[in-house]
Tab-separated table of C-alpha atoms in Angstrom:
chain	number	residue	atom	x	y	z
A	15	MET	CA	114.086	53.413	-40.734
A	16	ALA	CA	114.830	56.801	-42.283
A	17	LEU	CA	111.926	56.243	-44.646
A	18	LEU	CA	109.569	55.779	-41.691
A	19	ASN	CA	110.721	59.081	-40.215
A	20	GLN	CA	110.135	60.794	-43.548
A	21	GLN	CA	106.703	59.189	-43.866
A	22	PHE	CA	105.830	60.320	-40.364
A	23	TYR	CA	106.723	63.956	-41.026
A	24	ILE	CA	104.980	63.862	-44.405
A	25	THR	CA	101.802	62.745	-42.633
A	26	LEU	CA	102.213	65.476	-40.031
A	27	GLY	CA	102.670	68.062	-42.782
A	28	LEU	CA	99.616	66.839	-44.684
A	29	TYR	CA	97.430	67.013	-41.579
A	30	ALA	CA	98.726	70.502	-40.711
A	31	GLY	CA	98.201	71.675	-44.296
A	32	ALA	CA	94.684	70.238	-44.373
A	33	SER	CA	93.806	71.993	-41.106
A	34	ALA	CA	95.100	75.338	-42.405
A	35	CYS	CA	93.182	74.990	-45.680
A	36	TYR	CA	89.954	74.162	-43.847
A	37	PHE	CA	90.314	77.193	-41.564
A	38	ILE	CA	91.235	79.581	-44.385
A	39	GLY	CA	88.842	78.158	-46.930
A	40	TYR	CA	85.451	78.380	-45.221
A	41	ARG	CA	84.425	80.959	-47.829
A	42	LYS	CA	86.503	79.552	-50.668
A	43	ASP	CA	85.142	76.288	-52.021
A	44	ASN	CA	88.273	75.578	-54.064
A	45	LEU	CA	90.470	75.712	-50.965
A	46	LEU	CA	88.055	73.452	-49.114
A	47	GLN	CA	88.439	70.934	-51.905
A	48	VAL	CA	92.215	71.133	-51.481
A	49	ALA	CA	91.734	70.561	-47.749
A	50	SER	CA	89.660	67.434	-48.415
A	51	VAL	CA	92.296	66.089	-50.804
A	52	LEU	CA	95.096	66.750	-48.293
A	53	THR	CA	93.059	65.021	-45.591
A	54	PHE	CA	92.552	61.948	-47.768
A	55	ILE	CA	96.231	61.790	-48.769
A	56	GLY	CA	97.180	62.273	-45.111
A	57	PHE	CA	94.906	59.377	-44.196
A	58	LEU	CA	96.618	57.160	-46.784
A	59	SER	CA	100.032	58.204	-45.464
A	60	ASN	CA	98.893	57.463	-41.904
A	61	PHE	CA	97.636	54.084	-43.067
A	62	ILE	CA	101.034	53.307	-44.617
A	63	LEU	CA	102.680	54.110	-41.272
A	64	TRP	CA	100.136	51.902	-39.517
A	65	ILE	CA	100.753	48.972	-41.873
A	66	SER	CA	104.525	49.425	-41.598
A	67	ARG	CA	104.310	49.303	-37.816
A	68	THR	CA	102.136	46.188	-38.009
A	69	VAL	CA	104.722	44.463	-40.199
A	70	MET	CA	107.615	45.584	-37.974
A	71	SER	CA	106.009	44.385	-34.749
A	72	GLY	CA	104.143	41.353	-36.101
A	73	ARG	CA	100.934	42.495	-34.374
A	74	LEU	CA	98.416	45.322	-34.491
A	75	PRO	CA	100.006	48.591	-33.288
A	76	LEU	CA	98.042	49.129	-30.081
A	77	THR	CA	100.491	49.029	-27.170
A	78	ASN	CA	102.736	52.045	-26.550
A	79	GLY	CA	102.035	55.763	-26.971
A	80	TYR	CA	103.202	56.023	-30.583
A	81	GLU	CA	101.126	53.077	-31.696
A	82	PHE	CA	98.019	54.287	-29.886
A	83	VAL	CA	98.259	57.795	-31.367
A	84	LEU	CA	98.919	56.313	-34.820
A	85	SER	CA	95.758	54.210	-34.573
A	86	PHE	CA	93.739	56.964	-32.879
A	87	SER	CA	94.558	59.436	-35.668
A	88	LEU	CA	93.871	56.871	-38.378
A	89	ILE	CA	90.376	56.040	-37.091
A	90	THR	CA	89.565	59.697	-36.354
A	91	VAL	CA	90.421	60.811	-39.886
A	92	LEU	CA	88.559	57.862	-41.406
A	93	MET	CA	85.457	58.724	-39.399
A	94	TYR	CA	85.789	62.376	-40.354
A	95	LEU	CA	86.069	61.566	-44.070
A	96	ILE	CA	82.942	59.413	-43.846
A	97	GLY	CA	81.170	62.206	-41.965
A	98	GLU	CA	82.310	64.814	-44.478
A	99	TYR	CA	80.812	62.753	-47.288
A	100	LYS	CA	77.599	61.617	-45.588
A	101	ALA	CA	76.773	64.270	-42.976
A	102	LYS	CA	78.397	67.298	-44.639
A	103	ILE	CA	80.470	68.225	-41.583
A	104	LYS	CA	83.230	69.938	-43.564
A	105	ARG	CA	82.947	72.991	-41.303
A	106	ALA	CA	84.530	70.926	-38.529
A	107	GLY	CA	87.484	69.920	-40.706
A	108	GLY	CA	89.848	72.607	-39.447
A	109	ILE	CA	89.383	71.661	-35.798
A	110	VAL	CA	89.420	67.890	-36.391
A	111	MET	CA	92.585	68.046	-38.489
A	112	LEU	CA	94.182	70.375	-35.950
A	113	ILE	CA	93.505	67.733	-33.285
A	114	ASN	CA	95.253	65.137	-35.445
A	115	THR	CA	98.151	67.495	-36.107
A	116	LEU	CA	98.597	68.020	-32.367
A	117	LEU	CA	98.397	64.266	-31.773
A	118	PHE	CA	101.268	63.738	-34.220
A	119	LEU	CA	103.213	66.600	-32.637
A	120	SER	CA	102.801	64.865	-29.267
A	121	ILE	CA	104.781	61.961	-30.709
A	122	VAL	CA	107.601	64.316	-31.698
A	123	LEU	CA	107.648	65.957	-28.255
A	124	LEU	CA	106.937	63.023	-25.948
A	125	MET	CA	107.905	59.780	-27.685
A	126	PRO	CA	110.211	60.343	-30.704
A	127	GLY	CA	112.236	57.216	-29.948
A	128	GLN	CA	109.225	54.968	-30.476
A	129	ILE	CA	108.826	55.697	-34.204
A	130	ASN	CA	111.610	53.340	-35.287
A	131	THR	CA	111.793	51.048	-32.241
A	132	VAL	CA	109.819	47.901	-31.479
A	133	SER	CA	110.287	46.116	-28.154
A	134	PRO	CA	108.868	42.779	-26.937
A	135	LEU	CA	105.495	42.989	-25.232
A	136	MET	CA	105.286	42.979	-21.456
A	137	PRO	CA	103.697	39.764	-20.105
A	138	ALA	CA	100.500	41.611	-19.106
A	139	LEU	CA	100.003	42.763	-22.698
A	140	LYS	CA	100.270	39.290	-24.210
A	141	SER	CA	96.543	38.707	-24.198
A	142	PRO	CA	93.770	38.439	-26.800
A	143	TRP	CA	91.890	41.000	-24.696
A	144	LEU	CA	94.429	43.660	-25.708
A	145	THR	CA	93.049	44.056	-29.227
A	146	VAL	CA	89.346	44.338	-28.388
A	147	HIS	CA	89.931	46.513	-25.319
A	148	VAL	CA	92.149	49.044	-27.104
A	149	ILE	CA	90.218	49.098	-30.395
A	150	THR	CA	86.943	49.878	-28.606
A	151	ALA	CA	88.737	52.636	-26.667
A	152	ILE	CA	90.106	54.113	-29.914
A	153	ILE	CA	86.652	54.072	-31.535
A	154	ALA	CA	85.266	55.851	-28.469
A	155	TYR	CA	88.051	58.452	-28.451
A	156	SER	CA	87.655	59.106	-32.187
A	157	SER	CA	83.894	59.570	-31.832
A	158	PHE	CA	84.451	62.004	-28.975
A	159	ALA	CA	87.092	63.893	-31.014
A	160	LEU	CA	84.668	64.459	-33.891
A	161	ALA	CA	81.893	65.416	-31.485
A	162	ALA	CA	84.190	67.941	-29.779
A	163	GLY	CA	85.180	69.471	-33.118
A	164	LEU	CA	81.544	70.020	-34.039
A	165	ALA	CA	80.661	71.176	-30.522
A	166	LEU	CA	83.303	73.920	-30.667
A	167	LEU	CA	81.677	75.199	-33.848
A	168	GLN	CA	78.246	75.003	-32.243
A	169	ILE	CA	79.339	77.230	-29.371
A	170	ARG	CA	80.106	80.029	-31.854
A	171	ASN	CA	77.546	79.326	-34.581
A	172	TYR	CA	74.642	77.090	-33.607
A	173	THR	CA	73.186	74.758	-36.250
A	174	PRO	CA	70.373	72.344	-35.258
A	175	LYS	CA	71.534	69.693	-37.750
A	176	PHE	CA	74.952	69.431	-36.130
A	177	GLU	CA	73.367	69.088	-32.688
A	178	VAL	CA	71.898	65.772	-33.827
A	179	VAL	CA	75.227	64.622	-35.306
A	180	ILE	CA	77.028	65.468	-32.047
A	181	TYR	CA	74.492	63.474	-30.071
A	182	LYS	CA	74.884	60.434	-32.325
A	183	LEU	CA	78.680	60.623	-32.126
A	184	VAL	CA	78.655	60.909	-28.328
A	185	ALA	CA	76.140	58.059	-28.019
A	186	SER	CA	78.297	55.835	-30.250
A	187	GLY	CA	81.457	56.792	-28.378
A	188	PHE	CA	79.767	56.206	-25.034
A	189	ALA	CA	78.702	52.697	-26.092
A	190	ALA	CA	82.251	51.924	-27.267
A	191	LEU	CA	83.777	53.351	-24.066
A	192	SER	CA	81.381	51.316	-21.925
A	193	LEU	CA	82.370	48.159	-23.793
A	194	SER	CA	86.057	49.030	-23.497
A	195	ILE	CA	85.756	49.474	-19.719
A	196	VAL	CA	83.950	46.132	-19.339
A	197	LEU	CA	86.492	44.323	-21.533
A	198	GLY	CA	89.325	45.997	-19.638
A	199	ALA	CA	87.870	44.840	-16.325
A	200	ILE	CA	87.730	41.234	-17.561
A	201	TRP	CA	91.310	41.494	-18.788
A	202	ALA	CA	92.429	43.091	-15.498
A	203	GLU	CA	90.961	40.202	-13.504
A	204	GLN	CA	92.935	37.733	-15.604
A	205	ALA	CA	96.176	39.752	-15.532
A	206	TRP	CA	96.140	41.196	-11.999
A	207	GLY	CA	93.496	39.173	-10.154
A	208	SER	CA	91.031	42.038	-9.723
A	209	TYR	CA	88.345	43.553	-11.953
A	210	TRP	CA	88.956	47.065	-10.610
A	211	THR	CA	91.968	48.483	-8.758
A	212	TRP	CA	91.251	52.252	-8.874
A	213	ASP	CA	94.350	52.652	-10.988
A	214	PRO	CA	94.610	56.286	-12.295
A	215	LYS	CA	93.659	55.204	-15.827
A	216	GLU	CA	90.609	53.331	-14.536
A	217	THR	CA	89.587	56.248	-12.332
A	218	TRP	CA	89.819	58.874	-15.061
A	219	ALA	CA	88.140	56.603	-17.588
A	220	LEU	CA	85.252	56.314	-15.138
A	221	VAL	CA	85.140	60.111	-14.676
A	222	THR	CA	85.010	60.527	-18.463
A	223	TRP	CA	82.267	57.907	-18.700
A	224	ILE	CA	80.218	59.757	-16.075
A	225	ILE	CA	80.584	63.104	-17.891
A	226	TYR	CA	79.262	61.664	-21.137
A	227	ALA	CA	76.542	59.725	-19.298
A	228	VAL	CA	75.332	62.989	-17.730
A	229	TYR	CA	75.367	64.683	-21.138
A	230	LEU	CA	73.317	61.893	-22.733
A	231	HIS	CA	70.830	61.918	-19.857
A	232	LEU	CA	70.373	65.689	-20.006
A	233	ARG	CA	70.124	65.523	-23.791
A	234	GLN	CA	67.185	63.151	-23.424
A	235	GLU	CA	65.604	65.722	-21.125
A	236	GLY	CA	65.814	68.332	-23.870
A	237	TRP	CA	69.142	69.959	-22.988
A	238	ARG	CA	70.623	71.822	-25.976
A	239	GLY	CA	72.805	74.765	-26.839
A	240	GLU	CA	76.054	76.242	-25.542
A	241	ASN	CA	76.193	74.473	-22.173
A	242	ALA	CA	75.576	71.076	-23.747
A	243	ASN	CA	78.287	71.637	-26.336
A	244	THR	CA	80.678	72.910	-23.686
A	245	MET	CA	80.191	69.630	-21.801
A	246	VAL	CA	81.047	67.668	-24.966
A	247	VAL	CA	84.281	69.644	-25.334
A	248	ALA	CA	85.067	69.181	-21.630
A	249	GLY	CA	84.509	65.458	-22.024
A	250	PHE	CA	87.087	65.284	-24.800
A	251	ILE	CA	89.596	67.229	-22.702
A	252	LEU	CA	89.136	64.518	-20.072
A	253	VAL	CA	89.681	61.888	-22.772
A	254	LEU	CA	93.031	63.485	-23.618
A	255	PHE	CA	93.958	63.681	-19.938
A	256	THR	CA	93.016	60.029	-19.478
A	257	PHE	CA	95.667	59.155	-22.054
A	258	PHE	CA	98.381	61.814	-21.787
A	259	GLY	CA	97.917	62.853	-18.171
A	260	VAL	CA	97.820	59.344	-16.776
A	261	ASN	CA	100.775	58.140	-18.824
A	262	TYR	CA	103.045	61.147	-18.327
A	263	LEU	CA	101.926	62.672	-15.013
A	264	LEU	CA	100.409	59.812	-12.990
A	265	SER	CA	102.080	56.420	-12.705
A	266	GLY	CA	100.002	53.275	-12.572
A	267	LEU	CA	99.387	49.826	-13.989
A	268	HIS	CA	98.235	51.340	-17.293
A	269	SER	CA	101.310	53.537	-17.884
A	270	TYR	CA	102.380	51.801	-21.090
A	271	ALA	CA	102.827	54.865	-23.306
A	272	LEU	CA	106.482	55.258	-22.360
A	273	LEU	CA	107.334	51.749	-23.465
A	274	LEU	CA	109.397	51.327	-26.602
């Protein structure tokens, strides 16, 4: 168990170091290369944690807060590395890796006991719908995280190429979020007897969906620039509230993050 704690803090340190190198190294190519290497090593370390949790629990780590953040960070960094290689979005590296650093810090502050503890699943979570519902949500959240990182850069230094990348990321995330909501509704009907209960998580997921739907609609109408990018950032803030706010401020049927 001590090894898992060490691995966790190593991953946190790698992500923090990568973020710092990206921010400092915008005009120093050598430091940017170091940042990319730290990001890749951090991803591998995160993956080791993810595999270890899978082995410990005997299932994919998708249930409580620690497991969700572990998977969320893993997919976000993977998508960023692919984007850095294919779309040349290295300028967003500092912000994206800072997001992942803060996600890992949230584990330290809000759920430290979950790192080394695995508890039996609640009856409602013992469903094949769990995997597809949560994985599609994670893909959506990761897409929105990358889009927000690029959008923050766009607000300060507009680049037409990144505008297209942001749009594609939001569109992909929106499709994944839509699928996640539909799958969650099917699962809810089986678990609780109703497709929609206006639970806080459902409500805020719907609000987030509407924000991104408005952005995509306005984008089709030719909307560009600072206001559009501000909406993308605002959408991601809602994504974070949908997870952290609902689980730690608002109680409801979806408040599983506190579970060990």
